[in-house]
N, CA, C and O of each residue as an XYZ file, in Angstrom:
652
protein
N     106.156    143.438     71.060
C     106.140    143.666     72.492
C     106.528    145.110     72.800
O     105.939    145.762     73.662
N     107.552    145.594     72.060
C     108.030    146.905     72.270
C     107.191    148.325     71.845
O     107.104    149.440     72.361
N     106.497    147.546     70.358
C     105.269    148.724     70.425
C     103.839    148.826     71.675
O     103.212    149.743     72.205
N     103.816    147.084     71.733
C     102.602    147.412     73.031
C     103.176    148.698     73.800
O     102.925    149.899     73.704
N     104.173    147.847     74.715
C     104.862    148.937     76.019
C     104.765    150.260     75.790
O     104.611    151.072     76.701
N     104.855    150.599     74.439
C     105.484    151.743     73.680
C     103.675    152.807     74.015
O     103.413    153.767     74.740
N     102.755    151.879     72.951
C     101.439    152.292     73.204
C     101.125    152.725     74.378
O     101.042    153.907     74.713
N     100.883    151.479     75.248
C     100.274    151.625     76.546
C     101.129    152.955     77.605
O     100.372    153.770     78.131
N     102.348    153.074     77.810
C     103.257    154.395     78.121
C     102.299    155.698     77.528
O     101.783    156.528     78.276
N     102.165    155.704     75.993
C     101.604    156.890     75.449
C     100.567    157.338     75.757
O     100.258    158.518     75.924
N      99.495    155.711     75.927
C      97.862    155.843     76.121
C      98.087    156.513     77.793
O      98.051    157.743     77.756
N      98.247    156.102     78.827
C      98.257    156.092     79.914
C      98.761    157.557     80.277
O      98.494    157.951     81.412
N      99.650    158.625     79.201
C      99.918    159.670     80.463
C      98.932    160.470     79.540
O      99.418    161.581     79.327
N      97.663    160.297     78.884
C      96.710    161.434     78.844
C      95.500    160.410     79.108
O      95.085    159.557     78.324
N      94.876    160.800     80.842
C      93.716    160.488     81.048
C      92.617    161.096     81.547
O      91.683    160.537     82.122
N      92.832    163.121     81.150
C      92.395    163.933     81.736
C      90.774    164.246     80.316
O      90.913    164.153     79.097
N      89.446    164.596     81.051
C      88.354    164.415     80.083
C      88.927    165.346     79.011
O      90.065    165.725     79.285
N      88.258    165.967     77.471
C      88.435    165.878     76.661
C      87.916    167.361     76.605
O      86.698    167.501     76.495
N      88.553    168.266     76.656
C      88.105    169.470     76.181
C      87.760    170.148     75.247
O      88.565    170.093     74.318
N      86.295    171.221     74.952
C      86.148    171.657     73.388
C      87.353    171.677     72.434
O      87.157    171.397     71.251
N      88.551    171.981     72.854
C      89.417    172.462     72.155
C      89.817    171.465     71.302
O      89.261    170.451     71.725
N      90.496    171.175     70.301
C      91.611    170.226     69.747
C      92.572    169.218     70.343
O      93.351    169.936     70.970
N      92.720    168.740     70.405
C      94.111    167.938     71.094
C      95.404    167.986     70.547
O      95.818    167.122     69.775
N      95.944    168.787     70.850
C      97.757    168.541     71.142
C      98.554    167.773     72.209
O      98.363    167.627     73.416
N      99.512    167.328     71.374
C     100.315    166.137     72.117
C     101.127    166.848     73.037
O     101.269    166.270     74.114
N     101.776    168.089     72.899
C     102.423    168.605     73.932
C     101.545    168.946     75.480
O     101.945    168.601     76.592
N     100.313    169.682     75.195
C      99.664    170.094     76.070
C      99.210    168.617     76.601
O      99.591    168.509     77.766
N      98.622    167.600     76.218
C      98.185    166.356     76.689
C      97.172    166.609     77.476
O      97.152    166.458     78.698
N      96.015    167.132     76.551
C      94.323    167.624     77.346
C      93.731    166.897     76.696
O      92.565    167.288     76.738
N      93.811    165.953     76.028
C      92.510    164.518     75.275
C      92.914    163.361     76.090
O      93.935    162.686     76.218
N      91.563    163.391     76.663
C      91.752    161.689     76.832
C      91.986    160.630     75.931
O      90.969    160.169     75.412
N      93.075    160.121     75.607
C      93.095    159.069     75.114
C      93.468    157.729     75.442
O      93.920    156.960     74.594
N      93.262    157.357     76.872
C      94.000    156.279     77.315
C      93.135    155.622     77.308
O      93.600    154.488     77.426
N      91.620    155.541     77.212
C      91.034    153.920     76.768
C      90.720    153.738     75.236
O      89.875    152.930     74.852
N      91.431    154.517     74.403
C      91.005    153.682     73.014
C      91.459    152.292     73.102
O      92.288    152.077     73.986
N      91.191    151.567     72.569
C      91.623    150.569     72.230
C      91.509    149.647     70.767
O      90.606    150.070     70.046
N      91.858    149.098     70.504
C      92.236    148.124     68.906
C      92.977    147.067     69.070
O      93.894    147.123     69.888
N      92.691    145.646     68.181
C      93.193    144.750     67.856
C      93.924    144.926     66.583
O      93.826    145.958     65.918
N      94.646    143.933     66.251
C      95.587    143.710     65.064
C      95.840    144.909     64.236
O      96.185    145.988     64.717
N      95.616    144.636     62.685
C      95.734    145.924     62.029
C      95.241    147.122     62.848
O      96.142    147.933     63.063
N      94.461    147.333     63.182
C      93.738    148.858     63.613
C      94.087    149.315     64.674
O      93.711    150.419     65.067
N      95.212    148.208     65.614
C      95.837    148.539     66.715
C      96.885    149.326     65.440
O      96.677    150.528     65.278
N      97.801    148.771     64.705
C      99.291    149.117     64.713
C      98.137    150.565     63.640
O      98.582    151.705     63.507
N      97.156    150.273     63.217
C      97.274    151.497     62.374
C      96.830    153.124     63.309
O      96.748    154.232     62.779
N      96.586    152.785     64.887
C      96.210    153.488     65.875
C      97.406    154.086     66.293
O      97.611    155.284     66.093
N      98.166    153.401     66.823
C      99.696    153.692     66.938
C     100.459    154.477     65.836
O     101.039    155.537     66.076
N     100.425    153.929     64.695
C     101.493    155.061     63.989
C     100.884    156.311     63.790
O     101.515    157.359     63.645
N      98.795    156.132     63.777
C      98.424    157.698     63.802
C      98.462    158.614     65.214
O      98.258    159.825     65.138
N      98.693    158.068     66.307
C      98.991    158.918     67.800
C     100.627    158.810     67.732
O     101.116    159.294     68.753
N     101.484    158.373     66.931
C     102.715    158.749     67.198
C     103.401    160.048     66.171
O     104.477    160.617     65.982
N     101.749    160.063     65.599
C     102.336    161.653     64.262
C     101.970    163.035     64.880
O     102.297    164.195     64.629
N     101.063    162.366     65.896
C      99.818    164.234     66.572
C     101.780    164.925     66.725
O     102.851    164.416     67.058
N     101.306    166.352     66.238
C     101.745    167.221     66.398
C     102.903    167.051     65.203
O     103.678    168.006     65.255
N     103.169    166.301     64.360
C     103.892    166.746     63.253
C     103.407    167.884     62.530
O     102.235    168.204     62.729
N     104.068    168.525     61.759
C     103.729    169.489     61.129
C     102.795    169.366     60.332
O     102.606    168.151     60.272
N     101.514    170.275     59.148
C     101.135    170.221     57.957
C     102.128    170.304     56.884
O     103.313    170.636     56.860
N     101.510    170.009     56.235
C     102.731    170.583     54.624
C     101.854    170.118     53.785
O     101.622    168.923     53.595
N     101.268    171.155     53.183
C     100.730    170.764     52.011
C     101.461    169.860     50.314
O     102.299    170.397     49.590
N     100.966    168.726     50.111
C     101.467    167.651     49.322
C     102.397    166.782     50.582
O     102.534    165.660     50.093
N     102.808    166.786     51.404
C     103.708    166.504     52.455
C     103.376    165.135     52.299
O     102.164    164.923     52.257
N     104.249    163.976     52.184
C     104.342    162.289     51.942
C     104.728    162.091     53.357
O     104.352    161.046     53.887
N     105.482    163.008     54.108
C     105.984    161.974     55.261
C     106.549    163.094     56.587
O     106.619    164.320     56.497
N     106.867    162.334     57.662
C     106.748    163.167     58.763
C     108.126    164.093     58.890
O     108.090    165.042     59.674
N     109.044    163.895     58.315
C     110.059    165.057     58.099
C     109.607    165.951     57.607
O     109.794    167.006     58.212
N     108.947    166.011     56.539
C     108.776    167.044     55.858
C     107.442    167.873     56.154
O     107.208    168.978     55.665
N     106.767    167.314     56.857
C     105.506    167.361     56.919
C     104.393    166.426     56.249
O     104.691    165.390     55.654
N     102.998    166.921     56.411
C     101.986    165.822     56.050
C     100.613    166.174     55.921
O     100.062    166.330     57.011
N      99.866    166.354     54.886
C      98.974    166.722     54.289
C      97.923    165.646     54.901
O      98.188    164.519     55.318
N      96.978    166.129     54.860
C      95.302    164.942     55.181
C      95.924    163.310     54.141
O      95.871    162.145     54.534
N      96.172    163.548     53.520
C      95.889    162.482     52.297
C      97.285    161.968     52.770
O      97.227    160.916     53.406
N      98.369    162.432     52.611
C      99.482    162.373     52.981
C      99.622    161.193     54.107
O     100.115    160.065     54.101
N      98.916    162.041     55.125
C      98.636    161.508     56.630
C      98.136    160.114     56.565
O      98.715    159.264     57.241
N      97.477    159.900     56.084
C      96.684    158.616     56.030
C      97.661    157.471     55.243
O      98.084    156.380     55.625
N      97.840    158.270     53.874
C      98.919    157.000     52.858
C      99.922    156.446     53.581
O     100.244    155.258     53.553
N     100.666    157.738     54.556
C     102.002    157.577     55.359
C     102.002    156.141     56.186
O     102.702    155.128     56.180
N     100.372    156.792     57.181
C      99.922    155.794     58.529
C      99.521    153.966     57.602
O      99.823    152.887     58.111
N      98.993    154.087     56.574
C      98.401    153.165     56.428
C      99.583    152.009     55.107
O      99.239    150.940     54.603
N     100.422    152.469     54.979
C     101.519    151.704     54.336
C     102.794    151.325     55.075
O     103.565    150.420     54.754
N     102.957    152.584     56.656
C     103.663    151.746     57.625
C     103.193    150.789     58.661
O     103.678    149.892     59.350
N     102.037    151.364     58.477
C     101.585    150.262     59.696
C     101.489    149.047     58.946
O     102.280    148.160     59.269
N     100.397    148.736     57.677
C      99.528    147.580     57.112
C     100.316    147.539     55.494
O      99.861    146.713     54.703
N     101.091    148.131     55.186
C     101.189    147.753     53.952
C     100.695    148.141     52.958
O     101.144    147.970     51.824
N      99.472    148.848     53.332
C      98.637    149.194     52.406
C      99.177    150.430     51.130
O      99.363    151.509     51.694
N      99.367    150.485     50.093
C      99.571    151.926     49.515
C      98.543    151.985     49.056
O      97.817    151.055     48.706
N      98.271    153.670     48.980
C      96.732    154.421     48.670
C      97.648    155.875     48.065
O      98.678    156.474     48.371
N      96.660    155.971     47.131
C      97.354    157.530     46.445
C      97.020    158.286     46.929
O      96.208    158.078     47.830
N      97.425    159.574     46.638
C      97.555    160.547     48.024
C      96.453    161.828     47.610
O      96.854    162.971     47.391
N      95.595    161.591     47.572
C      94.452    162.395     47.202
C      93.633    161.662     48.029
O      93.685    160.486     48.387
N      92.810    162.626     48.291
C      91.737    162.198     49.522
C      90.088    161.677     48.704
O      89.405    160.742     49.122
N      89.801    162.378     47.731
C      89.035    161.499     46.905
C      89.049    160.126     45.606
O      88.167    159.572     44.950
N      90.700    159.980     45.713
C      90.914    158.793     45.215
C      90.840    157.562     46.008
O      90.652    156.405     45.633
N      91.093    158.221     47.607
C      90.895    157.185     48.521
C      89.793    156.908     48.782
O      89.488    155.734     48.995
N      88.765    158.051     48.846
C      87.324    157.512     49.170
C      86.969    156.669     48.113
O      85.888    156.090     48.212
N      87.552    156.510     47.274
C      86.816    156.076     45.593
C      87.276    154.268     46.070
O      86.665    153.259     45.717
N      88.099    154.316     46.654
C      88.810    152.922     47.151
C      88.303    152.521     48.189
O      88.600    151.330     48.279
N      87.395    152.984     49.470
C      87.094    152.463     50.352
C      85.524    152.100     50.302
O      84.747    152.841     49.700
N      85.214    151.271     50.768
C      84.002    151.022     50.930
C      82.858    151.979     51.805
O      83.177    152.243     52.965
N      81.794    152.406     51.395
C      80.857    153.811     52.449
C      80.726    152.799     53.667
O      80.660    151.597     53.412
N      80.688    153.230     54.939
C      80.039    152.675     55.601
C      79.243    153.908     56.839
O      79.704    155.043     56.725
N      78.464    153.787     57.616
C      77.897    154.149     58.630
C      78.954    154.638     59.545
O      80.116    154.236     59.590
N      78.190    155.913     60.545
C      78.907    156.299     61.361
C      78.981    155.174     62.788
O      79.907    155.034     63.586
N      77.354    154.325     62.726
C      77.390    153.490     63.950
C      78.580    152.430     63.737
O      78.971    151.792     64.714
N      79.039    152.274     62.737
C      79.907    150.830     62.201
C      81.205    151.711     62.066
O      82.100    151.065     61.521
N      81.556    152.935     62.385
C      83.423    153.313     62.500
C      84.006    152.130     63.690
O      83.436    151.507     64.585
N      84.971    152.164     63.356
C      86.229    151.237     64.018
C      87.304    152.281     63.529
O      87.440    153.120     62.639
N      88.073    151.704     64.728
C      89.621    152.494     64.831
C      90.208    152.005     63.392
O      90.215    150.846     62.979
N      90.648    153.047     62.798
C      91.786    152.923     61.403
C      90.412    153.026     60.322
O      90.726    152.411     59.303
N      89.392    153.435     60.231
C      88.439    153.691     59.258
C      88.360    155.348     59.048
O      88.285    156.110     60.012
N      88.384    155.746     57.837
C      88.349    156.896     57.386
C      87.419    157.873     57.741
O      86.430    157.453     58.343
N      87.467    158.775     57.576
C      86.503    159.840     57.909
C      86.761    160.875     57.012
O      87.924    161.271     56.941
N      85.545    161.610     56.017
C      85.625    162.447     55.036
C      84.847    163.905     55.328
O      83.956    163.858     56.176
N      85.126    165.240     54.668
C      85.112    166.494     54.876
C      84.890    166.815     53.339
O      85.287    166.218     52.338
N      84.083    168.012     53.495
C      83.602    168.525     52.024
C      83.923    170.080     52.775
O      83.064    170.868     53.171
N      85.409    170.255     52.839
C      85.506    171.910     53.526
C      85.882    172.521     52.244
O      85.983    173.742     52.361
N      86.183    171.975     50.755
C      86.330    173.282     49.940
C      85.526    173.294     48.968
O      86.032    173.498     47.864
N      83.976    173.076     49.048
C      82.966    172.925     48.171
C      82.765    171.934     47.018
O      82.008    172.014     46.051
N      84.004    170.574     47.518
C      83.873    169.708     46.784
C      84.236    168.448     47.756
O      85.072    168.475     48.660
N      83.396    167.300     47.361
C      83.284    166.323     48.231
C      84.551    165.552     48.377
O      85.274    165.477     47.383
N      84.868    165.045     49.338
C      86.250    164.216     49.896
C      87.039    165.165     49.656
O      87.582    164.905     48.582
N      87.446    166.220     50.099
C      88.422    167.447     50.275
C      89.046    167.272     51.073
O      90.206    167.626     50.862
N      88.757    166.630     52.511
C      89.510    166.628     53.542
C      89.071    165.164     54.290
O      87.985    164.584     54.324
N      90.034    164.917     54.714
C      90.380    163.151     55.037
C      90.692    163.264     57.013
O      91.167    164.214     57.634
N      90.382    162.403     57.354
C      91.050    161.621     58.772
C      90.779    160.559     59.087
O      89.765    160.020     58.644
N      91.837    159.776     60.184
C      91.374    158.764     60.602
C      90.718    158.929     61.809
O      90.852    159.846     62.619
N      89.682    157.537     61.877
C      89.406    157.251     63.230
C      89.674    156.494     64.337
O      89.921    155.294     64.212
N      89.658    157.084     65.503
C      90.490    156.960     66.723
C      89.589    156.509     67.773
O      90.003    156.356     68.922
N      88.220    156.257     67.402
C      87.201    156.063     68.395
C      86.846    156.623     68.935
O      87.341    157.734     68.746
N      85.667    156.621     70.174
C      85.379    157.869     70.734
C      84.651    158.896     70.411
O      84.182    159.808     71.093
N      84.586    158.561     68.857
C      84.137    159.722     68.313
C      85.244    160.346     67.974
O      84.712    161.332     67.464
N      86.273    160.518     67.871
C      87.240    161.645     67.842
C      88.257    160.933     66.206
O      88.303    159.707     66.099
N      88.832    161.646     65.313
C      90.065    161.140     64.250
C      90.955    162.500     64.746
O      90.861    163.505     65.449
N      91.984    161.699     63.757
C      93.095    162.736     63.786
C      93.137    162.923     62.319
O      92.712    162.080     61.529
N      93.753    164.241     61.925
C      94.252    165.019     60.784
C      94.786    165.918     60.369
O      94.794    166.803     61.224
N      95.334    166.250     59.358
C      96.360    167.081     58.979
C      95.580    168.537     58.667
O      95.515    168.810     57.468
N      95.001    169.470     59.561
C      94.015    170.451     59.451
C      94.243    171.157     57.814
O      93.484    171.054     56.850
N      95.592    171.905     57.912
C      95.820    173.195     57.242
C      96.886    173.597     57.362
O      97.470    173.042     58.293
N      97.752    174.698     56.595
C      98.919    175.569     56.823
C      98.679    176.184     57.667
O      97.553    176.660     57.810
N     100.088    176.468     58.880
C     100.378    176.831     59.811
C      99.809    176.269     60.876
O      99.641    176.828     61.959
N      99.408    174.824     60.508
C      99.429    173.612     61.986
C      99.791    172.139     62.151
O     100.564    171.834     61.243
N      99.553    171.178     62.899
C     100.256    170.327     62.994
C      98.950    169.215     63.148
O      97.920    169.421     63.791
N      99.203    168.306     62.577
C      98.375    166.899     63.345
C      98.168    166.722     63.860
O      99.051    166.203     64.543
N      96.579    166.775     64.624
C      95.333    166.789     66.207
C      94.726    165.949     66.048
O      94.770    165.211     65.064
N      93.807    165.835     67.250
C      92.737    164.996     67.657
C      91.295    166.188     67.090
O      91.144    167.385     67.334
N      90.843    165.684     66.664
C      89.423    166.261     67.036
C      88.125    165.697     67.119
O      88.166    164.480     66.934
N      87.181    166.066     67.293
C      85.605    165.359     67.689
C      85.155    165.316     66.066
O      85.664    165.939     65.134
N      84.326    164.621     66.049
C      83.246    164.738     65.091
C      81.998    164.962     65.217
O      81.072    164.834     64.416
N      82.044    165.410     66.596
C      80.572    166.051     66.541
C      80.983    167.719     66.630
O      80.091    168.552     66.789
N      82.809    168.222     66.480
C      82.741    169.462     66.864
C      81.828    169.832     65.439
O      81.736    169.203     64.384
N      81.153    171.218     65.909
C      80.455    171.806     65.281
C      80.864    172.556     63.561
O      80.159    172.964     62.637
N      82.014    172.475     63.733
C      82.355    172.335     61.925
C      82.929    171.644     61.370
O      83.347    172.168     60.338
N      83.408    169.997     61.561
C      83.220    168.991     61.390
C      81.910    168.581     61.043
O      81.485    168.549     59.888
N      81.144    168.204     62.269
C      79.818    167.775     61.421
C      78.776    168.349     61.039
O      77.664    167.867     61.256
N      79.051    169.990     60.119
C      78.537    170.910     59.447
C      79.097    170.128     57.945
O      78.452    169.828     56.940
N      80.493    169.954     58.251
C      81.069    169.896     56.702
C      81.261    168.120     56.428
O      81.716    167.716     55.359
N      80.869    167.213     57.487
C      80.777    165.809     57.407
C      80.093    165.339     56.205
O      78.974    165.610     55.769
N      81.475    164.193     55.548
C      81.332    163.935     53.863
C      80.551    162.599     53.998
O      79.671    162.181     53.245
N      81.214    161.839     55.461
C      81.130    160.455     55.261
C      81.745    159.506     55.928
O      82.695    160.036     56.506
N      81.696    158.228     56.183
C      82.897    157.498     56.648
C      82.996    156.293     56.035
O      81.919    155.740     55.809
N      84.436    155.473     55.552
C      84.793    154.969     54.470
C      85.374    154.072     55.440
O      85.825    154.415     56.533
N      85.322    152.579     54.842
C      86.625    151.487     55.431
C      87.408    151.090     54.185
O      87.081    151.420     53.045
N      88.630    150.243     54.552
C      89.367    149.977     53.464
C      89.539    148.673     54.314
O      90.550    147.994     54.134
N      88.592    148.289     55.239
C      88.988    146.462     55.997
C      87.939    145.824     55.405
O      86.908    146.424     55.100
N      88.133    144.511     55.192
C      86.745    143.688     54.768
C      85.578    143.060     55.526
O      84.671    142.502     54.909
């Protein structure tokens, strides 16, 4: 009950449209107040909008310290569901099933080929079109599109780990 309240509070004070830019949680310029999710993919929605704006840290396991793409995901997806996944972003794709971009659902992966090798870079999805992820050094955990224009230049794929 306390995470609903908790959600719905968070969803509700960003309902302004969605600008080219990135989404940061401080500024609160992404719409995100109608995603929505059931069961797992609710709680795994929630622990990934309660990380936007933690730091990067490359190898980073957890939100003190920071949190790497791969990081990001193992963190979100063993507090929310239980799940443990090793923390490499192509060991995880190797674990999830391919699926279609028409068939994403909230808490399904999303893959990046940004350093000339495939599954390099990881996020989840948030619906909308939009995941969140752990970009790079010297930033923090955003929203972004997948249709922004170097995203789906460098788009690997999208992966589930639900049955």
């Amino acid at each position: 009950m306390r995470r609903t309240v908790w959600l719905c509070l968070l969803l509700s004070a960003c309902s302004s449209a969605p600008p080219p830019a990135p989404y940061h949680a401080r500024s609160g310029q992404y719409g995100l107040s109608h995603l929505q999710a059931d069961g797992a993919s609710r709680e795994i929605l929630m622990y990934t909008l309660s990380l936007l704006d933690v730091d990067y840290h490359f190898g980073g396991a957890n939100p003190e310290a920071g949190l790497d793409c791969s990081g990001l995901v193992s963190y979100i997806y063993y507090n929310a569901v239980g799940v443990r996944l090793p923390h490499n972003a192509a060991s995880i794709a190797g674990l999830a099933r391919p699926i279609s971009t028409d068939n994403l659902r909230v808490g399904d992966l999303v893959f990046f080929n940004t350093l000339n090798r495939h599954f390099s870079h990881m996020g989840i999805y948030i619906g909308d079109g939009k995941f969140v992820h752990a970009p790079h050094t010297n930033s923090s955990i955003r929203v972004d599109r997948l249709d922004n224009r170097y995203f789906a230049a460098h788009f690997d794929g999208a992966r589930t780990l639900f049955t």
